[in-house]
Amino acid sequence: MAEHGGGGGGCCPPMDLFRSEPMHLVQIIIPIESAHLTASYLGDVGLIQFKDLNAEKSPFQRTYAGQIKRCGEMARKLRYFKEQMSKAGFTPTVKTDGKSDISLDDLEVKLGDLEAELIEINANSEKLQRGYNELVEYKLVLQKAGEFFKAAQTSAVAQHREAASDQGPEESLETPLLTDQESKTDQGKQVKLGLLAGLVPKAKAIAFERILFRATRGNVFLKQAALVEAVVDPSSGEKVEKTVFLVFFSGERAKTKILKICEAFGANRYPFVEDVGKQEQSITEASGKISEIKTTIDAGLLHRGNLLQTIGEEYEQWNLLVRREKSIYHTLNMLSIDVTKKCLVAEGWSPIYATEQIQDALERATTDSNSQVGAIFQVLHTKELPPTFFRTNKFTDSFQTIIDAYGVAKYQEANPGVYTIVTFPFLFAVMFGDWGHGICLLLVTLVLIFKEKKYSTQKLGDIMEMTFGGRYVILLMSLFSIYTGLIYNEFFSVPFELFSPSAYVCRDASCSEATTIGLIKGRDTYPFGVDPAWYGSRSELPFLNSLKMKMSILLGVAQMNLGIIMSFFNALYFGNSVNIWFQFIPQMIFLNGLFGYLSMLIIVKWCTGSKADLYHVMIYMFLSPTDELGENQLFANQKTVQLVLLLLSLIAVPWMLLPKPFILKAQHNRTHQGQSYVPIAGEDESLQVEASHDSHDNEKFEFSEVFVHQLIHTIEFVLGAVSNTASYLRLWALSLAHSELSTVFYEKVLLLAWGYNNVIIFMVGAIVFIFATIGVLLVMETLSAFLHALRLHWVEFQNKFYEGDGYTFHPFSFALPGDEDE
């Protein structure tokens, strides 16, 4: 749940994470003339959730639909400004000097003027840029095509000189190639060729040439030359590699076909003259115009930059004002208007502790709006279930989010988030225990915490944002992992003698392998955690695994007992004595008569050093409860205790199943006999009565449904007591897997590479070890242990007491993050 806090005057009572804040339904009658200011002040307080009293109306039928439309239009303009600033590389300036003094009406006019001016500047700039790009292309066409003609003229001069050397002395370059008679005969056959010049994208040049020749049946002459650098296309505004082309054709039909082909291929055409002098003149004129347009474009960009900079200085305040006004009118649309159309009636939920702050806000709104009539505030009595509101801070918020992901607590239901702050990172650490890996997690988390101000204002990726949001969860996970890692005595799977030398020494001087065989206990017991000598002998590791397995059972039974105790607190708080006598007590007897007894046997065996087989004890407790225990007896009168516990566990099953449906039926008959309504005492009492109110009270009592429901609940608990206890063995399994993977990476990668006595091989092995540790142990194993710890809380712990069918308190508040495009 998001972090909430009280605003305005008055002090808030201490936070109660164990149960949600006491709420009440309030009604506020607000005069029309002070409605806007009242909503504004209540948004500053941020501790009231308004009910929609106009749910049957569409958004367009509501009172303030026009104002919301205005705010939406201003929000659109602001988004347009933000987009333009982003394209220009400007960042809006964040000011901390309070609210903007400009009114909404003045802001609407100003935004309209600024938008019109910016659109005009962009249109002119776009038009000029297009003309500039066309002139640049035109100049390139003139230059390249001119080179074609110069090359052709040079070639023609050379050919004429060569031909002149073969002619008689009377002939020259100016001598006609045809005789007078031939000229007169072929004069009617002379045809003037047409010319088209332009640019075509380089990627389409080959296809352009092929289609051109096919369409004209080869009756064209095409000359192409690729440009060295890409040019900006006038149409798209993007840089494109292009090729200059010249097409010589004959006839109008050919020209029409060529024009259509150019259009289809996106070829830009430009005018071109064959006269060399006019070509030079056109190039000079184009260069002059390019320079003039460039100067004009630069001036326009400077003006546009100054305008965007001015907008950026006020953007955040304008955006805040528009969003604030829009949320105010959205809230006012949820209020109903009375028949006189002089007052608005609001209903909503608020914490009881916020009453004084809300009343102060109403009084200030009346005074500041010069209203002749003040707002009326009163508490309504209702049987409707209030929303759930836990006041959290940045540390507890992430733990509360873990619980809310399963389901929001019902109003005044015991909140498991309090215990999750400790139990979740601890169960994670039991599976992840390695103080070397814990230190790595701690360093990463400290970076996130030290830079939280920077990261909280940035848009992070989905994975990074989730990691940053749970930084304090990961902080405790890493600290608990260091603690359990010290207990397991594992540092990247390597044991160390941190607190004292090992308690085991070599039996005699001839002992050559002191870490594997021949060890005896010669010193005091290792003071903290696992003795490092245990890791030297694989024959001793089964004891360590047995220790982890039994510890998992102890932790599981303890947490399940905590869940049942939480159900007792719920029943006690709501005054539900039926659940206390016929749910809490038999569940405690059944669970502890079997698995609580097993936990006690584990502790007794540890303390006494007995060799008793606990598997044999538990199995034959059911199969042969009267047989003698023999060497498996751990304490006096153990057989009698087992018989009593077994008998109580068997009695607990019908105790849970049978009495409760009959008692509920009797209560229903007694409640509905002779009266349909009961008086409501006080507001707090009425809410507590409603919280424990059975949903069947207002309906016909179906005994069969209640009995079947109780039967399912009983079977689920009995089977769940077994399966849930077994499920906690995942603590042992995940811890074993993590330890073995660490050992494999250390021995089979790092030590193996070190054994080659080669620097390069060792460096490769070290790199593989580092990446395997980060990728597998610090990422995948962390995620795996996190998910298993999550499952143990959601399924094995919370199902004992937590219904999670409430709904979250969402107050009208300007302090909470909102959707800008809403």
Short mmCIF file of C-alpha atoms in Angstrom, two decimals, residues 386-723:
data_model
loop_
_atom_site.label_atom_id
_atom_site.label_comp_id
_atom_site.label_asym_id
_atom_site.label_seq_id
_atom_site.Cartn_x
_atom_site.Cartn_y
_atom_site.Cartn_z
CA PRO A 386 -14.98 0.27 5.73
CA PRO A 387 -11.80 0.25 3.62
CA THR A 388 -8.50 -0.92 5.07
CA PHE A 389 -5.86 1.69 5.84
CA PHE A 390 -2.41 0.99 7.26
CA ARG A 391 -0.13 3.95 7.75
CA THR A 392 3.26 2.90 6.45
CA ASN A 393 6.63 4.51 5.85
CA LYS A 394 9.26 3.81 3.23
CA PHE A 395 10.63 0.95 5.33
CA THR A 396 7.40 -0.89 6.18
CA ASP A 397 5.67 -0.16 2.87
CA SER A 398 7.47 -2.89 0.91
CA PHE A 399 6.63 -5.53 3.54
CA GLN A 400 2.99 -4.44 3.51
CA THR A 401 3.03 -4.73 -0.28
CA ILE A 402 4.03 -8.39 0.02
CA ILE A 403 0.91 -9.02 2.12
CA ASP A 404 -1.39 -6.92 -0.07
CA ALA A 405 -0.25 -8.87 -3.13
CA TYR A 406 -1.96 -11.90 -1.57
CA GLY A 407 -5.04 -9.95 -0.51
CA VAL A 408 -5.90 -6.74 1.34
CA ALA A 409 -6.78 -7.34 4.96
CA LYS A 410 -10.43 -7.05 5.94
CA TYR A 411 -11.22 -4.04 8.10
CA GLN A 412 -9.65 -4.48 11.56
CA GLU A 413 -8.36 -7.96 10.66
CA ALA A 414 -5.00 -8.82 12.19
CA ASN A 415 -2.25 -7.73 9.85
CA PRO A 416 0.48 -10.33 9.16
CA GLY A 417 2.69 -7.57 7.76
CA VAL A 418 3.99 -6.86 11.28
CA TYR A 419 5.50 -10.33 11.62
CA THR A 420 6.55 -10.45 7.97
CA ILE A 421 9.13 -7.73 8.67
CA VAL A 422 11.10 -10.33 10.64
CA THR A 423 9.88 -13.75 9.49
CA PHE A 424 10.16 -13.16 5.74
CA PRO A 425 13.87 -12.17 5.59
CA PHE A 426 14.68 -14.76 8.24
CA LEU A 427 13.11 -17.68 6.34
CA PHE A 428 14.83 -16.41 3.20
CA ALA A 429 18.15 -16.40 5.05
CA VAL A 430 17.63 -19.97 6.32
CA MET A 431 17.59 -21.06 2.66
CA PHE A 432 20.24 -18.61 1.45
CA GLY A 433 22.61 -18.70 4.43
CA ASP A 434 26.13 -17.72 3.33
CA TRP A 435 27.74 -14.66 4.82
CA GLY A 436 29.85 -14.05 1.73
CA HIS A 437 26.82 -13.97 -0.54
CA GLY A 438 24.98 -11.95 2.10
CA ILE A 439 27.68 -9.28 2.02
CA CYS A 440 27.35 -9.07 -1.79
CA LEU A 441 23.59 -8.52 -1.46
CA LEU A 442 24.19 -5.96 1.28
CA LEU A 443 26.58 -3.90 -0.87
CA VAL A 444 24.11 -3.79 -3.77
CA THR A 445 21.29 -2.79 -1.42
CA LEU A 446 23.33 -0.03 0.21
CA VAL A 447 23.93 1.49 -3.23
CA LEU A 448 20.16 1.55 -3.86
CA ILE A 449 19.48 3.09 -0.44
CA PHE A 450 22.17 5.78 -0.68
CA LYS A 451 20.94 6.79 -4.15
CA GLU A 452 17.20 6.47 -3.40
CA LYS A 453 16.57 10.21 -3.93
CA LYS A 454 18.08 9.98 -7.40
CA TYR A 455 16.37 6.74 -8.39
CA SER A 456 12.99 7.72 -6.94
CA THR A 457 12.68 10.53 -9.49
CA GLN A 458 13.77 8.44 -12.48
CA LYS A 459 11.88 5.99 -14.65
CA LEU A 460 13.49 2.61 -14.13
CA GLY A 461 12.88 -0.63 -15.96
CA ASP A 462 10.38 -3.14 -14.63
CA ILE A 463 12.96 -5.37 -12.95
CA MET A 464 15.03 -2.46 -11.63
CA GLU A 465 11.93 -0.67 -10.36
CA MET A 466 10.77 -3.78 -8.51
CA THR A 467 14.23 -4.24 -6.99
CA PHE A 468 14.42 -0.60 -5.94
CA GLY A 469 10.93 -0.73 -4.39
CA GLY A 470 11.95 -3.71 -2.25
CA ARG A 471 15.35 -2.34 -1.25
CA TYR A 472 14.60 -2.48 2.48
CA VAL A 473 13.30 -6.04 2.18
CA ILE A 474 16.55 -7.00 0.45
CA LEU A 475 18.49 -5.11 3.15
CA LEU A 476 17.05 -7.29 5.90
CA MET A 477 17.38 -10.38 3.71
CA SER A 478 21.11 -9.69 3.32
CA LEU A 479 21.62 -8.99 7.04
CA PHE A 480 19.80 -12.17 8.06
CA SER A 481 21.76 -14.10 5.41
CA ILE A 482 25.02 -12.91 6.99
CA TYR A 483 23.71 -14.06 10.38
CA THR A 484 22.65 -17.53 9.21
CA GLY A 485 25.81 -17.78 7.11
CA LEU A 486 27.86 -17.28 10.27
CA ILE A 487 25.80 -20.01 11.94
CA TYR A 488 26.35 -22.37 8.99
CA ASN A 489 30.00 -21.17 8.87
CA GLU A 490 29.91 -20.74 5.10
CA PHE A 491 31.73 -18.02 3.15
CA PHE A 492 31.29 -18.84 -0.53
CA SER A 493 31.01 -22.46 0.77
CA VAL A 494 34.37 -22.18 2.62
CA PRO A 495 34.36 -22.62 6.46
CA PHE A 496 36.51 -20.36 8.63
CA GLU A 497 37.66 -20.46 12.25
CA LEU A 498 36.23 -17.04 13.01
CA PHE A 499 35.39 -17.26 16.70
CA SER A 500 37.90 -19.81 17.97
CA PRO A 501 39.96 -22.81 16.78
CA SER A 502 38.08 -25.97 15.95
CA ALA A 503 37.13 -28.18 18.89
CA TYR A 504 38.62 -31.21 17.09
CA VAL A 505 42.31 -32.12 17.01
CA CYS A 506 44.39 -34.90 15.52
CA ARG A 507 44.34 -38.12 17.55
CA ASP A 508 48.14 -38.66 17.41
CA ALA A 509 51.24 -37.35 15.70
CA SER A 510 51.02 -39.89 12.91
CA CYS A 511 47.67 -38.46 11.78
CA SER A 512 48.46 -37.31 8.25
CA GLU A 513 45.03 -36.13 7.14
CA ALA A 514 43.84 -34.15 10.11
CA THR A 515 40.90 -32.69 8.19
CA THR A 516 39.47 -36.00 7.04
CA ILE A 517 40.14 -38.83 9.49
CA GLY A 518 41.44 -39.44 13.00
CA LEU A 519 39.94 -36.37 14.65
CA ILE A 520 38.82 -36.30 18.27
CA LYS A 521 37.32 -33.51 20.37
CA GLY A 522 40.18 -31.90 22.22
CA ARG A 523 38.96 -28.35 22.92
CA ASP A 524 35.85 -26.59 24.07
CA THR A 525 32.84 -26.65 21.80
CA TYR A 526 32.96 -24.14 18.96
CA PRO A 527 31.24 -21.07 20.50
CA PHE A 528 29.03 -19.92 17.60
CA GLY A 529 27.71 -21.84 14.62
CA VAL A 530 28.97 -24.99 12.98
CA ASP A 531 32.46 -26.24 13.77
CA PRO A 532 34.66 -25.83 10.65
CA ALA A 533 36.05 -29.34 11.15
CA TRP A 534 32.68 -30.81 10.20
CA TYR A 535 33.21 -29.67 6.62
CA GLY A 536 36.45 -31.63 6.36
CA SER A 537 34.69 -34.98 6.56
CA ARG A 538 31.78 -35.90 4.39
CA SER A 539 30.79 -38.45 7.00
CA GLU A 540 29.97 -35.59 9.34
CA LEU A 541 27.84 -33.67 6.82
CA PRO A 542 24.73 -35.86 7.32
CA PHE A 543 24.64 -34.51 10.87
CA LEU A 544 24.69 -30.95 9.49
CA ASN A 545 21.90 -31.82 7.06
CA SER A 546 19.96 -33.42 9.91
CA LEU A 547 20.44 -30.25 11.91
CA LYS A 548 19.02 -28.12 9.08
CA MET A 549 16.13 -30.51 8.49
CA LYS A 550 15.06 -30.56 12.15
CA MET A 551 15.52 -26.81 12.40
CA SER A 552 13.13 -26.43 9.43
CA ILE A 553 10.50 -28.45 11.28
CA LEU A 554 10.92 -26.34 14.41
CA LEU A 555 10.58 -23.10 12.46
CA GLY A 556 7.56 -24.40 10.54
CA VAL A 557 5.68 -25.55 13.63
CA ALA A 558 6.47 -22.27 15.39
CA GLN A 559 5.18 -20.18 12.50
CA MET A 560 2.03 -22.29 12.10
CA ASN A 561 1.36 -21.88 15.84
CA LEU A 562 1.77 -18.13 15.36
CA GLY A 563 -0.83 -18.26 12.60
CA ILE A 564 -3.32 -20.05 14.86
CA ILE A 565 -2.64 -17.57 17.67
CA MET A 566 -3.40 -14.77 15.20
CA SER A 567 -6.79 -16.38 14.53
CA PHE A 568 -7.38 -16.31 18.30
CA PHE A 569 -6.63 -12.58 18.38
CA ASN A 570 -9.07 -12.01 15.50
CA ALA A 571 -11.82 -13.96 17.26
CA LEU A 572 -11.10 -12.22 20.56
CA TYR A 573 -11.14 -8.77 18.98
CA PHE A 574 -14.43 -9.32 17.18
CA GLY A 575 -15.99 -11.09 20.16
CA ASN A 576 -16.44 -14.34 18.28
CA SER A 577 -16.40 -16.86 21.13
CA VAL A 578 -17.53 -19.69 18.80
CA ASN A 579 -14.26 -19.52 16.88
CA ILE A 580 -12.27 -19.42 20.11
CA TRP A 581 -13.84 -22.56 21.53
CA PHE A 582 -14.41 -24.56 18.36
CA GLN A 583 -11.60 -23.41 16.08
CA PHE A 584 -8.63 -22.03 17.98
CA ILE A 585 -8.52 -24.54 20.86
CA PRO A 586 -8.98 -27.77 18.80
CA GLN A 587 -6.53 -26.53 16.15
CA MET A 588 -3.88 -25.85 18.80
CA ILE A 589 -4.49 -29.27 20.35
CA PHE A 590 -4.29 -31.11 17.04
CA LEU A 591 -1.22 -29.32 15.70
CA ASN A 592 0.78 -29.45 18.92
CA GLY A 593 -0.44 -32.90 19.90
CA LEU A 594 1.39 -34.22 16.84
CA PHE A 595 3.92 -31.82 15.39
CA GLY A 596 4.41 -29.76 18.52
CA TYR A 597 5.27 -33.02 20.28
CA LEU A 598 7.71 -33.85 17.48
CA SER A 599 9.36 -30.46 17.95
CA MET A 600 9.69 -31.11 21.67
CA LEU A 601 11.31 -34.50 20.99
CA ILE A 602 13.85 -32.83 18.67
CA ILE A 603 14.84 -30.33 21.35
CA VAL A 604 15.05 -33.03 24.04
CA LYS A 605 17.23 -35.19 21.80
CA TRP A 606 19.58 -32.28 21.15
CA CYS A 607 19.84 -31.48 24.85
CA THR A 608 20.35 -35.06 26.03
CA GLY A 609 22.42 -36.39 23.14
CA SER A 610 20.13 -39.42 22.89
CA LYS A 611 20.39 -41.87 19.98
CA ALA A 612 16.62 -42.34 19.79
CA ASP A 613 15.05 -42.73 16.35
CA LEU A 614 12.39 -40.03 16.11
CA TYR A 615 10.95 -41.51 12.93
CA HIS A 616 10.29 -44.74 14.79
CA VAL A 617 8.76 -42.87 17.73
CA MET A 618 6.29 -40.89 15.60
CA ILE A 619 5.29 -43.79 13.34
CA TYR A 620 4.63 -46.26 16.16
CA MET A 621 2.86 -43.58 18.15
CA PHE A 622 -0.01 -44.22 15.70
CA LEU A 623 0.56 -47.86 14.75
CA SER A 624 1.38 -49.31 18.19
CA PRO A 625 0.72 -46.66 20.83
CA THR A 626 0.81 -49.19 23.73
CA ASP A 627 4.13 -50.84 22.87
CA GLU A 628 7.21 -50.19 24.97
CA LEU A 629 9.61 -47.59 23.55
CA GLY A 630 12.82 -49.29 24.61
CA GLU A 631 15.92 -47.40 23.49
CA ASN A 632 13.74 -44.76 21.82
CA GLN A 633 12.46 -43.46 25.16
CA LEU A 634 13.65 -39.91 25.77
CA PHE A 635 12.00 -39.07 29.11
CA ALA A 636 9.97 -40.70 31.86
CA ASN A 637 6.30 -41.54 31.26
CA GLN A 638 6.79 -40.86 27.55
CA LYS A 639 4.33 -43.60 26.54
CA THR A 640 1.58 -42.13 28.74
CA VAL A 641 2.17 -38.65 27.34
CA GLN A 642 1.96 -40.01 23.80
CA LEU A 643 -1.31 -41.80 24.51
CA VAL A 644 -2.85 -38.62 25.97
CA LEU A 645 -1.67 -36.47 23.06
CA LEU A 646 -2.93 -39.00 20.52
CA LEU A 647 -6.33 -39.17 22.22
CA LEU A 648 -6.60 -35.36 22.36
CA SER A 649 -5.63 -35.07 18.68
CA LEU A 650 -8.34 -37.56 17.71
CA ILE A 651 -10.92 -35.71 19.81
CA ALA A 652 -9.92 -32.39 18.27
CA VAL A 653 -11.16 -33.44 14.82
CA PRO A 654 -14.88 -33.91 15.69
CA TRP A 655 -14.50 -30.95 18.06
CA MET A 656 -13.74 -28.76 15.06
CA LEU A 657 -16.38 -30.36 12.86
CA LEU A 658 -19.63 -30.94 14.77
CA PRO A 659 -20.48 -28.28 17.41
CA LYS A 660 -19.95 -25.09 15.39
CA PRO A 661 -22.75 -25.57 12.76
CA PHE A 662 -25.33 -26.36 15.50
CA ILE A 663 -24.27 -23.39 17.61
CA LEU A 664 -24.46 -21.04 14.59
CA LYS A 665 -27.95 -22.33 13.82
CA ALA A 666 -29.06 -21.73 17.40
CA GLN A 667 -27.60 -18.19 17.34
CA HIS A 668 -29.38 -17.46 14.07
CA ASN A 669 -32.74 -18.63 15.42
CA ARG A 670 -32.27 -16.64 18.62
CA THR A 671 -31.29 -13.46 16.75
CA HIS A 672 -34.25 -13.57 14.33
CA GLN A 673 -36.88 -14.65 16.82
CA GLY A 674 -39.29 -11.81 17.63
CA GLN A 675 -37.36 -8.88 16.13
CA SER A 676 -36.01 -7.88 12.77
CA TYR A 677 -34.05 -4.80 13.85
CA VAL A 678 -31.76 -4.06 16.74
CA PRO A 679 -30.72 -0.60 17.97
CA ILE A 680 -27.30 0.69 17.08
CA ALA A 681 -25.30 1.76 20.12
CA GLY A 682 -22.24 3.84 19.30
CA GLU A 683 -20.29 4.29 16.13
CA ASP A 684 -17.29 2.21 17.19
CA GLU A 685 -19.50 -0.54 18.55
CA SER A 686 -21.56 -0.61 15.39
CA LEU A 687 -18.46 -1.13 13.28
CA GLN A 688 -17.28 -3.97 15.52
CA VAL A 689 -20.70 -5.59 15.38
CA GLU A 690 -20.61 -5.35 11.60
CA ALA A 691 -17.10 -6.77 11.44
CA SER A 692 -18.25 -9.91 13.24
CA HIS A 693 -21.64 -9.95 11.56
CA ASP A 694 -22.31 -13.20 9.77
CA SER A 695 -23.18 -12.86 6.12
CA HIS A 696 -26.04 -15.33 6.52
CA ASP A 697 -27.91 -13.17 9.07
CA ASN A 698 -29.83 -11.32 6.41
CA GLU A 699 -30.58 -14.50 4.48
CA LYS A 700 -32.18 -17.84 5.18
CA PHE A 701 -29.87 -19.97 7.28
CA GLU A 702 -28.79 -23.04 5.29
CA PHE A 703 -27.57 -25.59 7.82
CA SER A 704 -26.36 -27.98 5.12
CA GLU A 705 -24.16 -25.32 3.55
CA VAL A 706 -22.68 -24.33 6.89
CA PHE A 707 -22.01 -27.97 7.79
CA VAL A 708 -20.36 -28.72 4.44
CA HIS A 709 -18.27 -25.58 4.76
CA GLN A 710 -17.14 -26.63 8.24
CA LEU A 711 -16.40 -30.14 6.99
CA ILE A 712 -14.19 -28.75 4.20
CA HIS A 713 -12.46 -26.41 6.66
CA THR A 714 -11.77 -29.30 9.08
CA ILE A 715 -10.41 -31.62 6.39
CA GLU A 716 -8.30 -28.80 4.99
CA PHE A 717 -6.77 -28.07 8.38
CA VAL A 718 -6.09 -31.72 9.26
CA LEU A 719 -4.46 -32.50 5.92
CA GLY A 720 -2.80 -29.09 5.83
CA ALA A 721 -1.18 -29.65 9.21
CA VAL A 722 0.69 -32.58 7.66
CA SER A 723 1.39 -31.09 4.22
#
